[in-house]
Amino acid sequence: MTVKLSLASLNDAAATAAVPAYDPKSLTPGIVHFGVGNFHRAHQAVYLDDLFNTGKAHDWAIIGAGVMPSDAAMRDKLKAQDFLTTVVEQDNNKTAARVTAPMIDIIAPDHKAALVAKLADPAIRIVSMTITEGGYFIDAAGNFNPKHPAMVEDGANPTNPKTVFGLIIAGLRLRRERGIAPFTVMSCDNIPGNGHVTENTLVGLARLSDPDFAQWIHDNVAFPNSMVDRITPATGPRELDILRQDFNIDDNWPVFCEEFKQWVMEDNFPAGRPRLEEVGVQFVPDVAPYELMKIRILNGGHAAIAYPGELLDIHFVHEAMEHPLIRAFLAKLEKEEIIPIVPPVPDTKLDEYFDLIERRFLNPKIGDTIPRLAQDGSNRQPKFILPSTRDRLAQGKDIVGLSLVSALWCRYFAGTSDSGRQIVFNDASAEKLHEAALKAKDNPEAFLAFDEIFGEVSSSALFRERFAHALKTLWTEGTAKTLQLYLADQLVR
């Protein structure tokens, strides 16, 4: 009989999993976190759990916060098990489970007043977020977009906010009215300069309704930049079954992840912070080199293999990496076009970093999927692929491989794989991208017309030429042959 996860059953769960060395009931909150998804529970929450297990920082527990309907479902599932999470770490040679308990509550989306009140609580000294790359209301250049409908609505109705940023502004305003020092706002998303981007969005939104308060936020609130890394697939029936069969634990929403994890942060926390350096977090003067390395090489690598994987009907990431053409395509792309324009990183050899990335992508136990990597490309391409394209063009360098990545993304949005299988999209802009991709079969410019995605890159004659030729080759020769031509340096007219 499996153990149904709860505080009452922790002793039983300890037979197969590590359990907290602290009493979760003794924790008090210091952090409000927006976006209690798998990545947060495999990353930030695990670091805090590690620290709590040393007997320290028990006043830094997490209060989860949600604004989406899916957040309410997450709250219901986690509340039923006292907000515990089973984290299963999988390496090539071992699999281990641990129960983490740093979260003590989640405030559901329909309790807005309670959430704003919690944000104004002096005990809350950090507000963090994992809201995905698409949650920051920015354009292709990374600038705040005040014309986004959600920003227009929150700007016009600051006392009834609906977005994460509107809620944070409401909490900060209440703190200022009560004479309470502001909390630090900490992004944990894969965005270059995530602290700067978060500040620009928050200040930009506040400026729509109260320019003086926007200036106060700019002058008084800290936004440390950070780099986060841990491959964390979605949870499905496969993961639930593995947990029950291998660990005898019944968890409503467990998290599976790789063993590797990394967190690099700027030490800019005027309201205080937990001593996370004691459990492996790197605090550095400048996160930018680490962040750029990870976003260009790892996230860019994921984006590169996602679409040939989909077009060749491959489901798992490790299976895509086992395909000789896809693995060779990734290596050539990284070594010839991406890595050469990544600036130096302290104490890091970029070729060795890519070797590590390859090993991580090849991990068969993770069960990460190509459809997960392929989702939300309209937000991921401008952040993970197109900046490398832009930088190479600015340096007068060719972009055969990077243009192929964009062409593969376009071919994917035509809606069928090479075998004719129907592709299921997961992208906020899916409908218009699908329509444009179908037109692009005869007119490649139709797909490049999305300025909010391609920005200045689409104005390059070389990029347009390389993209058009790669897309034509994908349609006439298929994905496998196109990759072969690229590997043989023959994908040019």
Tab-separated table of C-alpha atoms in Angstrom:
chain	number	residue	atom	x	y	z
A	1	MET	CA	0.000	0.000	0.000
A	2	THR	CA	1.410	3.377	-0.979
A	3	VAL	CA	1.977	6.209	1.475
A	4	LYS	CA	-0.342	9.151	0.841
A	5	LEU	CA	1.909	12.176	1.290
A	6	SER	CA	1.117	14.463	4.252
A	7	LEU	CA	2.763	15.786	7.395
A	8	ALA	CA	1.200	12.906	9.305
A	9	SER	CA	2.769	10.330	6.971
A	10	LEU	CA	6.325	11.705	6.836
A	11	ASN	CA	7.705	8.915	9.016
A	12	ASP	CA	6.245	6.334	6.639
A	13	ALA	CA	7.584	8.199	3.588
A	14	ALA	CA	11.051	8.128	5.169
A	15	ALA	CA	11.294	4.430	4.330
A	16	THR	CA	12.000	5.299	0.675
A	17	ALA	CA	12.689	9.046	0.574
A	18	ALA	CA	14.673	11.645	2.476
A	19	VAL	CA	12.380	13.771	4.630
A	20	PRO	CA	12.874	17.178	6.281
A	21	ALA	CA	15.201	17.309	9.256
A	22	TYR	CA	13.170	20.265	10.544
A	23	ASP	CA	9.605	20.592	11.752
A	24	PRO	CA	7.626	22.235	8.920
A	25	LYS	CA	5.111	23.508	11.460
A	26	SER	CA	7.823	25.659	13.055
A	27	LEU	CA	8.496	27.664	9.880
A	28	THR	CA	7.412	31.269	9.430
A	29	PRO	CA	7.185	33.048	6.069
A	30	GLY	CA	9.738	35.430	4.602
A	31	ILE	CA	9.082	34.964	0.876
A	32	VAL	CA	6.031	35.264	-1.366
A	33	HIS	CA	6.548	33.378	-4.611
A	34	PHE	CA	4.472	33.785	-7.784
A	35	GLY	CA	4.385	30.744	-10.048
A	36	VAL	CA	4.456	27.593	-7.931
A	37	GLY	CA	5.232	25.305	-10.836
A	38	ASN	CA	7.601	22.401	-11.255
A	39	PHE	CA	10.727	24.458	-11.798
A	40	HIS	CA	10.287	26.528	-8.652
A	41	ARG	CA	9.707	23.414	-6.550
A	42	ALA	CA	12.766	21.713	-8.076
A	43	HIS	CA	15.010	24.737	-7.703
A	44	GLN	CA	14.435	27.641	-5.288
A	45	ALA	CA	12.374	25.502	-2.919
A	46	VAL	CA	15.033	22.766	-2.882
A	47	TYR	CA	17.797	25.239	-2.012
A	48	LEU	CA	15.662	26.559	0.847
A	49	ASP	CA	14.910	23.016	1.980
A	50	ASP	CA	18.649	22.308	2.028
A	51	LEU	CA	19.226	25.399	4.160
A	52	PHE	CA	16.344	24.617	6.530
A	53	ASN	CA	17.794	21.120	6.980
A	54	THR	CA	20.908	22.715	8.501
A	55	GLY	CA	18.703	24.170	11.242
A	56	LYS	CA	18.965	27.726	9.930
A	57	ALA	CA	16.761	30.406	8.328
A	58	HIS	CA	13.430	28.970	9.477
A	59	ASP	CA	11.895	32.454	9.149
A	60	TRP	CA	12.279	32.317	5.350
A	61	ALA	CA	9.487	29.892	4.427
A	62	ILE	CA	7.533	30.386	1.209
A	63	ILE	CA	3.975	31.558	0.716
A	64	GLY	CA	2.929	30.616	-2.807
A	65	ALA	CA	0.813	33.020	-4.854
A	66	GLY	CA	-1.191	32.543	-8.012
A	67	VAL	CA	-2.995	34.634	-10.595
A	68	MET	CA	-3.924	32.002	-13.201
A	69	PRO	CA	-6.754	29.437	-13.031
A	70	SER	CA	-4.112	26.687	-13.090
A	71	ASP	CA	-2.668	28.133	-9.878
A	72	ALA	CA	-5.915	27.346	-8.085
A	73	ALA	CA	-5.651	23.706	-9.159
A	74	MET	CA	-2.067	23.605	-7.930
A	75	ARG	CA	-3.133	25.005	-4.570
A	76	ASP	CA	-5.855	22.395	-4.168
A	77	LYS	CA	-3.479	19.534	-4.952
A	78	LEU	CA	-0.709	20.761	-2.665
A	79	LYS	CA	-2.979	21.836	0.180
A	80	ALA	CA	-4.356	18.281	0.311
A	81	GLN	CA	-0.845	17.103	1.219
A	82	ASP	CA	0.095	19.965	3.571
A	83	PHE	CA	2.043	21.749	0.790
A	84	LEU	CA	4.708	19.034	0.706
A	85	THR	CA	6.405	18.055	-2.556
A	86	THR	CA	8.261	14.903	-3.489
A	87	VAL	CA	11.270	15.805	-5.613
A	88	VAL	CA	12.783	12.915	-7.562
A	89	GLU	CA	16.336	13.617	-8.723
A	90	GLN	CA	17.453	11.430	-11.619
A	91	ASP	CA	20.984	10.950	-12.848
A	92	ASN	CA	22.241	8.326	-15.295
A	93	ASN	CA	23.425	6.114	-12.466
A	94	LYS	CA	20.950	6.772	-9.674
A	95	THR	CA	17.489	7.974	-8.750
A	96	ALA	CA	16.661	9.434	-5.348
A	97	ALA	CA	13.528	10.939	-3.825
A	98	ARG	CA	13.212	13.611	-1.162
A	99	VAL	CA	10.209	15.273	0.431
A	100	THR	CA	10.562	19.047	0.705
A	101	ALA	CA	8.558	21.329	2.998
A	102	PRO	CA	9.666	24.975	2.640
A	103	MET	CA	6.233	26.083	1.426
A	104	ILE	CA	3.629	26.606	4.123
A	105	ASP	CA	0.672	28.021	2.156
A	106	ILE	CA	-0.555	29.107	-1.272
A	107	ILE	CA	-2.909	32.050	-1.720
A	108	ALA	CA	-5.325	31.259	-4.532
A	109	PRO	CA	-6.126	33.691	-7.382
A	110	ASP	CA	-9.594	34.481	-6.012
A	111	HIS	CA	-8.156	35.793	-2.717
A	112	LYS	CA	-6.638	38.993	-4.071
A	113	ALA	CA	-7.135	41.088	-0.926
A	114	ALA	CA	-5.475	38.424	1.224
A	115	LEU	CA	-2.523	38.309	-1.167
A	116	VAL	CA	-2.020	42.086	-1.151
A	117	ALA	CA	-2.243	42.035	2.657
A	118	LYS	CA	0.412	39.317	2.787
A	119	LEU	CA	2.652	41.333	0.453
A	120	ALA	CA	2.362	44.204	2.925
A	121	ASP	CA	3.353	41.991	5.885
A	122	PRO	CA	6.707	43.238	7.279
A	123	ALA	CA	7.824	39.597	7.598
A	124	ILE	CA	7.846	39.285	3.801
A	125	ARG	CA	11.255	40.493	2.678
A	126	ILE	CA	11.507	38.864	-0.759
A	127	VAL	CA	8.936	38.474	-3.519
A	128	SER	CA	10.128	36.005	-6.140
A	129	MET	CA	8.671	34.690	-9.372
A	130	THR	CA	8.855	31.963	-11.975
A	131	ILE	CA	6.197	33.125	-14.427
A	132	THR	CA	7.878	31.922	-17.684
A	133	GLU	CA	9.577	34.020	-20.319
A	134	GLY	CA	6.235	35.189	-21.675
A	135	GLY	CA	5.008	36.653	-18.383
A	136	TYR	CA	6.956	39.916	-18.411
A	137	PHE	CA	5.045	41.933	-21.043
A	138	ILE	CA	8.129	42.835	-23.059
A	139	ASP	CA	8.757	43.207	-26.788
A	140	ALA	CA	11.399	41.517	-28.958
A	141	ALA	CA	14.035	43.979	-27.769
A	142	GLY	CA	13.297	43.221	-24.117
A	143	ASN	CA	11.571	46.548	-23.439
A	144	PHE	CA	8.353	46.955	-21.462
A	145	ASN	CA	5.289	46.936	-23.692
A	146	PRO	CA	2.740	49.399	-22.234
A	147	LYS	CA	0.281	48.576	-25.009
A	148	HIS	CA	-0.163	44.954	-23.985
A	149	PRO	CA	-3.867	44.531	-23.111
A	150	ALA	CA	-3.086	43.158	-19.646
A	151	MET	CA	-0.864	46.167	-18.887
A	152	VAL	CA	-3.425	48.608	-20.250
A	153	GLU	CA	-6.090	47.061	-18.007
A	154	ASP	CA	-3.948	47.001	-14.863
A	155	GLY	CA	-2.707	50.522	-15.600
A	156	ALA	CA	-6.281	51.775	-15.791
A	157	ASN	CA	-7.387	49.820	-12.695
A	158	PRO	CA	-4.499	49.884	-10.194
A	159	THR	CA	-6.798	49.114	-7.250
A	160	ASN	CA	-8.052	45.927	-8.922
A	161	PRO	CA	-4.938	44.351	-10.422
A	162	LYS	CA	-5.052	41.088	-12.326
A	163	THR	CA	-1.381	40.493	-13.140
A	164	VAL	CA	1.597	39.557	-10.992
A	165	PHE	CA	3.078	43.001	-11.504
A	166	GLY	CA	-0.128	44.817	-10.652
A	167	LEU	CA	-0.390	42.828	-7.420
A	168	ILE	CA	3.222	43.531	-6.490
A	169	ILE	CA	2.641	47.250	-7.066
A	170	ALA	CA	-0.442	47.118	-4.834
A	171	GLY	CA	1.590	45.421	-2.103
A	172	LEU	CA	4.405	47.958	-2.367
A	173	ARG	CA	1.952	50.852	-2.245
A	174	LEU	CA	0.386	49.491	0.946
A	175	ARG	CA	3.836	49.046	2.501
A	176	ARG	CA	4.765	52.636	1.695
A	177	GLU	CA	1.489	53.918	3.162
A	178	ARG	CA	2.223	51.991	6.369
A	179	GLY	CA	5.861	53.031	6.553
A	180	ILE	CA	7.153	49.485	5.943
A	181	ALA	CA	10.388	49.057	4.010
A	182	PRO	CA	9.919	47.532	0.531
A	183	PHE	CA	10.679	43.904	-0.169
A	184	THR	CA	13.231	42.777	-2.755
A	185	VAL	CA	11.765	41.553	-6.058
A	186	MET	CA	13.635	38.513	-7.387
A	187	SER	CA	13.013	37.011	-10.821
A	188	CYS	CA	13.928	33.343	-11.300
A	189	ASP	CA	13.073	33.176	-15.003
A	190	ASN	CA	15.296	32.568	-18.026
A	191	ILE	CA	15.474	36.130	-19.293
A	192	PRO	CA	18.692	38.076	-19.946
A	193	GLY	CA	19.005	40.677	-17.211
A	194	ASN	CA	15.920	39.292	-15.486
A	195	GLY	CA	16.249	41.758	-12.625
A	196	HIS	CA	16.432	44.729	-14.987
A	197	VAL	CA	13.522	43.403	-17.052
A	198	THR	CA	11.431	42.910	-13.907
A	199	GLU	CA	12.177	46.457	-12.763
A	200	ASN	CA	11.329	47.911	-16.179
A	201	THR	CA	7.985	46.108	-16.248
A	202	LEU	CA	7.080	46.995	-12.673
A	203	VAL	CA	8.092	50.653	-13.000
A	204	GLY	CA	6.548	50.873	-16.471
A	205	LEU	CA	3.211	49.560	-15.253
A	206	ALA	CA	3.213	51.821	-12.179
A	207	ARG	CA	3.951	54.809	-14.420
A	208	LEU	CA	0.698	54.227	-16.321
A	209	SER	CA	-1.321	55.215	-13.250
A	210	ASP	CA	1.056	56.986	-10.847
A	211	PRO	CA	4.369	58.363	-12.189
A	212	ASP	CA	5.484	59.550	-8.737
A	213	PHE	CA	5.018	56.093	-7.238
A	214	ALA	CA	6.805	54.566	-10.230
A	215	GLN	CA	9.806	56.758	-9.424
A	216	TRP	CA	9.618	55.665	-5.773
A	217	ILE	CA	9.774	52.024	-6.874
A	218	HIS	CA	12.775	52.787	-9.069
A	219	ASP	CA	14.554	54.561	-6.219
A	220	ASN	CA	13.736	52.165	-3.370
A	221	VAL	CA	13.139	48.593	-4.583
A	222	ALA	CA	15.973	46.138	-5.327
A	223	PHE	CA	15.844	43.804	-8.339
A	224	PRO	CA	18.831	41.418	-8.253
A	225	ASN	CA	19.710	39.635	-11.480
A	226	SER	CA	20.022	35.861	-11.333
A	227	MET	CA	20.766	32.789	-13.431
A	228	VAL	CA	18.836	29.611	-12.673
A	229	ASP	CA	19.354	26.151	-14.105
A	230	ARG	CA	17.836	22.723	-13.625
A	231	ILE	CA	16.144	20.604	-16.278
A	232	THR	CA	12.656	19.926	-14.954
A	233	PRO	CA	10.090	18.209	-17.196
A	234	ALA	CA	6.350	18.387	-16.793
A	235	THR	CA	4.642	15.917	-14.455
A	236	GLY	CA	2.401	13.332	-16.061
A	237	PRO	CA	1.127	9.785	-15.534
A	238	ARG	CA	4.633	8.415	-16.145
A	239	GLU	CA	6.074	10.334	-13.195
A	240	LEU	CA	3.159	9.518	-10.888
A	241	ASP	CA	3.550	5.829	-11.672
A	242	ILE	CA	7.326	5.832	-11.118
A	243	LEU	CA	6.875	7.488	-7.735
A	244	ARG	CA	4.296	4.934	-6.631
A	245	GLN	CA	6.132	1.898	-7.992
A	246	ASP	CA	9.707	2.788	-7.053
A	247	PHE	CA	9.177	4.823	-3.885
A	248	ASN	CA	5.756	3.738	-2.623
A	249	ILE	CA	4.615	7.368	-2.330
A	250	ASP	CA	1.364	8.840	-3.597
A	251	ASP	CA	1.925	12.543	-4.345
A	252	ASN	CA	-0.690	14.681	-6.113
A	253	TRP	CA	1.950	16.647	-8.030
A	254	PRO	CA	5.530	15.415	-7.607
A	255	VAL	CA	8.474	16.973	-9.404
A	256	PHE	CA	11.053	15.037	-11.400
A	257	CYS	CA	14.334	16.692	-12.315
A	258	GLU	CA	17.966	16.089	-13.056
A	259	GLU	CA	20.499	15.919	-10.234
A	260	PHE	CA	22.384	18.993	-11.511
A	261	LYS	CA	21.260	22.416	-10.353
A	262	GLN	CA	22.794	25.896	-10.403
A	263	TRP	CA	21.835	29.316	-9.091
A	264	VAL	CA	23.980	32.423	-9.567
A	265	MET	CA	22.787	35.713	-8.072
A	266	GLU	CA	23.767	39.298	-7.432
A	267	ASP	CA	23.868	40.044	-3.716
A	268	ASN	CA	21.394	42.933	-3.706
A	269	PHE	CA	18.906	42.302	-0.884
A	270	PRO	CA	18.466	45.445	1.269
A	271	ALA	CA	15.659	43.794	3.290
A	272	GLY	CA	17.820	40.755	4.056
A	273	ARG	CA	18.016	37.242	2.616
A	274	PRO	CA	18.618	33.637	3.677
A	275	ARG	CA	22.283	32.566	3.608
A	276	LEU	CA	21.886	30.452	0.513
A	277	GLU	CA	25.613	30.490	-0.171
A	278	GLU	CA	25.836	27.848	2.569
A	279	VAL	CA	23.962	25.408	0.287
A	280	GLY	CA	25.639	26.100	-3.023
A	281	VAL	CA	24.181	29.326	-4.415
A	282	GLN	CA	26.841	31.522	-6.029
A	283	PHE	CA	26.685	35.227	-5.183
A	284	VAL	CA	28.671	37.257	-7.694
A	285	PRO	CA	29.130	40.945	-8.564
A	286	ASP	CA	27.860	40.415	-12.117
A	287	VAL	CA	25.513	37.617	-13.192
A	288	ALA	CA	25.481	38.626	-16.861
A	289	PRO	CA	28.312	36.345	-18.113
A	290	TYR	CA	26.826	33.245	-16.441
A	291	GLU	CA	23.346	34.154	-17.580
A	292	LEU	CA	24.323	34.770	-21.196
A	293	MET	CA	26.271	31.487	-21.293
A	294	LYS	CA	23.326	29.498	-20.007
A	295	ILE	CA	20.648	31.175	-22.117
A	296	ARG	CA	22.628	31.005	-25.360
A	297	ILE	CA	24.162	27.527	-24.946
A	298	LEU	CA	21.650	25.533	-22.879
A	299	ASN	CA	18.320	27.229	-23.604
A	300	GLY	CA	19.408	27.935	-27.157
A	301	GLY	CA	20.381	24.271	-27.460
A	302	HIS	CA	16.958	23.157	-26.263
A	303	ALA	CA	15.301	25.458	-28.806
A	304	ALA	CA	17.552	24.117	-31.568
A	305	ILE	CA	16.725	20.437	-31.091
A	306	ALA	CA	13.018	20.904	-30.328
A	307	TYR	CA	11.765	21.448	-33.874
A	308	PRO	CA	13.778	18.843	-35.791
A	309	GLY	CA	12.735	16.482	-33.009
A	310	GLU	CA	9.054	17.281	-33.567
A	311	LEU	CA	9.360	17.087	-37.343
A	312	LEU	CA	11.007	13.665	-37.057
A	313	ASP	CA	8.351	12.368	-34.615
A	314	ILE	CA	10.701	12.094	-31.622
A	315	HIS	CA	9.061	12.394	-28.204
A	316	PHE	CA	11.836	12.398	-25.591
A	317	VAL	CA	14.806	14.778	-25.453
A	318	HIS	CA	17.332	11.996	-24.862
A	319	GLU	CA	15.991	10.183	-27.931
A	320	ALA	CA	16.518	13.321	-30.012
A	321	MET	CA	20.097	13.482	-28.737
A	322	GLU	CA	20.570	9.822	-29.672
A	323	HIS	CA	19.561	10.640	-33.253
A	324	PRO	CA	22.922	11.100	-35.026
A	325	LEU	CA	21.744	13.954	-37.260
A	326	ILE	CA	20.174	16.002	-34.445
A	327	ARG	CA	23.110	15.553	-32.082
A	328	ALA	CA	25.598	16.469	-34.808
A	329	PHE	CA	23.432	19.454	-35.811
A	330	LEU	CA	23.429	20.750	-32.240
A	331	ALA	CA	27.197	20.309	-31.853
A	332	LYS	CA	27.993	22.068	-35.127
A	333	LEU	CA	25.576	24.909	-34.381
A	334	GLU	CA	26.932	25.449	-30.879
A	335	LYS	CA	30.626	25.164	-31.726
A	336	GLU	CA	30.566	27.174	-34.936
A	337	GLU	CA	27.923	29.841	-34.373
A	338	ILE	CA	26.815	30.160	-30.735
A	339	ILE	CA	29.804	29.507	-28.468
A	340	PRO	CA	32.240	31.712	-30.447
A	341	ILE	CA	30.157	34.820	-29.665
A	342	VAL	CA	29.538	34.044	-25.971
A	343	PRO	CA	31.785	36.322	-23.880
A	344	PRO	CA	34.213	34.759	-21.370
A	345	VAL	CA	32.749	33.490	-18.091
A	346	PRO	CA	34.796	33.504	-14.860
A	347	ASP	CA	36.387	30.127	-14.068
A	348	THR	CA	34.503	28.441	-16.926
A	349	LYS	CA	35.619	26.811	-20.165
A	350	LEU	CA	32.774	27.111	-22.630
A	351	ASP	CA	33.625	23.921	-24.542
A	352	GLU	CA	33.525	21.971	-21.278
A	353	TYR	CA	30.233	23.649	-20.394
A	354	PHE	CA	28.750	22.444	-23.683
A	355	ASP	CA	30.069	18.925	-23.008
A	356	LEU	CA	28.159	19.054	-19.710
A	357	ILE	CA	25.033	20.247	-21.534
A	358	GLU	CA	25.263	17.330	-23.963
A	359	ARG	CA	25.489	14.840	-21.091
A	360	ARG	CA	22.499	16.447	-19.386
A	361	PHE	CA	20.409	16.355	-22.570
A	362	LEU	CA	21.299	12.663	-22.999
A	363	ASN	CA	20.031	11.687	-19.536
A	364	PRO	CA	17.333	9.058	-20.287
A	365	LYS	CA	15.859	9.056	-16.797
A	366	ILE	CA	14.632	12.637	-16.875
A	367	GLY	CA	11.942	11.887	-19.419
A	368	ASP	CA	11.982	15.480	-20.643
A	369	THR	CA	9.955	15.826	-23.820
A	370	ILE	CA	10.409	17.489	-27.178
A	371	PRO	CA	6.837	18.934	-27.053
A	372	ARG	CA	7.769	20.746	-23.811
A	373	LEU	CA	10.844	22.274	-25.438
A	374	ALA	CA	8.828	23.244	-28.519
A	375	GLN	CA	6.120	25.128	-26.619
A	376	ASP	CA	5.976	28.917	-26.280
A	377	GLY	CA	8.436	29.510	-29.116
A	378	SER	CA	7.053	32.983	-29.751
A	379	ASN	CA	8.559	33.982	-26.405
A	380	ARG	CA	11.569	31.666	-26.377
A	381	GLN	CA	12.950	32.250	-29.876
A	382	PRO	CA	13.462	36.011	-29.278
A	383	LYS	CA	15.308	35.270	-26.046
A	384	PHE	CA	17.266	32.092	-26.756
A	385	ILE	CA	18.027	31.996	-30.512
A	386	LEU	CA	17.535	35.335	-32.244
A	387	PRO	CA	19.956	37.281	-29.993
A	388	SER	CA	22.773	35.004	-31.198
A	389	THR	CA	21.626	35.597	-34.777
A	390	ARG	CA	21.575	39.354	-34.198
A	391	ASP	CA	25.034	39.415	-32.607
A	392	ARG	CA	26.622	37.380	-35.388
A	393	LEU	CA	25.074	39.609	-38.032
A	394	ALA	CA	26.381	42.674	-36.197
A	395	GLN	CA	29.865	41.144	-36.331
A	396	GLY	CA	29.580	40.386	-40.043
A	397	LYS	CA	29.454	36.619	-39.464
A	398	ASP	CA	27.327	34.053	-41.282
A	399	ILE	CA	24.243	32.490	-39.701
A	400	VAL	CA	23.533	29.347	-41.724
A	401	GLY	CA	22.788	27.198	-38.667
A	402	LEU	CA	20.863	29.812	-36.713
A	403	SER	CA	18.744	30.614	-39.765
A	404	LEU	CA	18.024	26.895	-40.047
A	405	VAL	CA	16.761	26.902	-36.452
A	406	SER	CA	14.303	29.677	-37.340
A	407	ALA	CA	13.275	27.837	-40.513
A	408	LEU	CA	12.705	24.625	-38.543
A	409	TRP	CA	10.466	26.582	-36.164
A	410	CYS	CA	8.497	27.939	-39.119
A	411	ARG	CA	8.199	24.490	-40.715
A	412	TYR	CA	6.969	23.110	-37.358
A	413	PHE	CA	4.200	25.712	-37.272
A	414	ALA	CA	2.895	24.490	-40.623
A	415	GLY	CA	1.283	21.912	-38.371
A	416	THR	CA	2.439	18.485	-39.555
A	417	SER	CA	5.617	16.473	-39.113
A	418	ASP	CA	7.498	15.002	-42.060
A	419	SER	CA	5.429	11.828	-41.681
A	420	GLY	CA	2.154	13.759	-41.743
A	421	ARG	CA	1.482	13.534	-37.997
A	422	GLN	CA	-0.608	16.440	-36.684
A	423	ILE	CA	1.423	18.657	-34.360
A	424	VAL	CA	-0.256	20.002	-31.214
A	425	PHE	CA	0.831	23.577	-30.515
A	426	ASN	CA	1.265	25.183	-27.100
A	427	ASP	CA	1.865	28.863	-27.782
A	428	ALA	CA	-0.169	31.994	-27.074
A	429	SER	CA	0.401	33.102	-30.685
A	430	ALA	CA	-0.189	29.678	-32.232
A	431	GLU	CA	-3.092	30.625	-34.491
A	432	LYS	CA	-1.391	33.510	-36.266
A	433	LEU	CA	1.956	31.688	-36.429
A	434	HIS	CA	0.269	28.667	-38.016
A	435	GLU	CA	-1.417	30.852	-40.605
A	436	ALA	CA	1.850	32.633	-41.407
A	437	ALA	CA	3.830	29.382	-41.581
A	438	LEU	CA	1.447	27.984	-44.190
A	439	LYS	CA	1.840	31.144	-46.286
A	440	ALA	CA	5.611	31.012	-45.833
A	441	LYS	CA	5.829	27.780	-47.834
A	442	ASP	CA	5.513	29.964	-50.923
A	443	ASN	CA	6.412	33.316	-49.380
A	444	PRO	CA	9.011	33.068	-46.568
A	445	GLU	CA	8.621	36.762	-45.786
A	446	ALA	CA	5.154	36.033	-44.380
A	447	PHE	CA	6.683	34.381	-41.315
A	448	LEU	CA	9.370	37.028	-40.830
A	449	ALA	CA	6.750	39.781	-40.667
A	450	PHE	CA	6.332	39.346	-36.902
A	451	ASP	CA	8.396	42.312	-35.728
A	452	GLU	CA	7.593	41.535	-32.100
A	453	ILE	CA	9.467	38.239	-32.561
A	454	PHE	CA	12.207	38.834	-35.143
A	455	GLY	CA	12.836	42.526	-34.522
A	456	GLU	CA	15.839	43.940	-36.378
A	457	VAL	CA	17.000	40.469	-37.468
A	458	SER	CA	14.300	40.309	-40.139
A	459	SER	CA	15.746	43.414	-41.807
A	460	SER	CA	18.968	41.553	-42.637
A	461	ALA	CA	19.141	40.518	-46.283
A	462	LEU	CA	21.533	37.685	-45.365
A	463	PHE	CA	19.172	36.301	-42.738
A	464	ARG	CA	16.186	36.483	-45.089
A	465	GLU	CA	18.168	34.681	-47.782
A	466	ARG	CA	19.455	31.955	-45.430
A	467	PHE	CA	16.015	31.496	-43.842
A	468	ALA	CA	14.218	31.252	-47.191
A	469	HIS	CA	16.680	28.694	-48.572
A	470	ALA	CA	16.578	26.559	-45.412
A	471	LEU	CA	12.769	26.629	-45.353
A	472	LYS	CA	12.524	25.693	-49.039
A	473	THR	CA	14.933	22.810	-48.455
A	474	LEU	CA	12.899	21.575	-45.487
A	475	TRP	CA	9.771	21.497	-47.644
A	476	THR	CA	11.381	19.901	-50.702
A	477	GLU	CA	13.942	17.559	-49.098
A	478	GLY	CA	12.599	16.936	-45.577
A	479	THR	CA	14.174	17.469	-42.207
A	480	ALA	CA	16.720	14.634	-42.232
A	481	LYS	CA	18.137	15.554	-45.652
A	482	THR	CA	18.257	19.245	-44.692
A	483	LEU	CA	20.285	18.415	-41.591
A	484	GLN	CA	22.617	16.287	-43.717
A	485	LEU	CA	23.174	19.179	-46.099
A	486	TYR	CA	23.894	21.529	-43.196
A	487	LEU	CA	26.390	19.090	-41.664
A	488	ALA	CA	28.121	18.812	-45.056
A	489	ASP	CA	28.291	22.628	-45.395
A	490	GLN	CA	25.987	22.430	-48.396
A	491	LEU	CA	22.949	24.339	-47.072
A	492	VAL	CA	23.780	27.488	-48.994
A	493	ARG	CA	22.843	28.645	-52.453
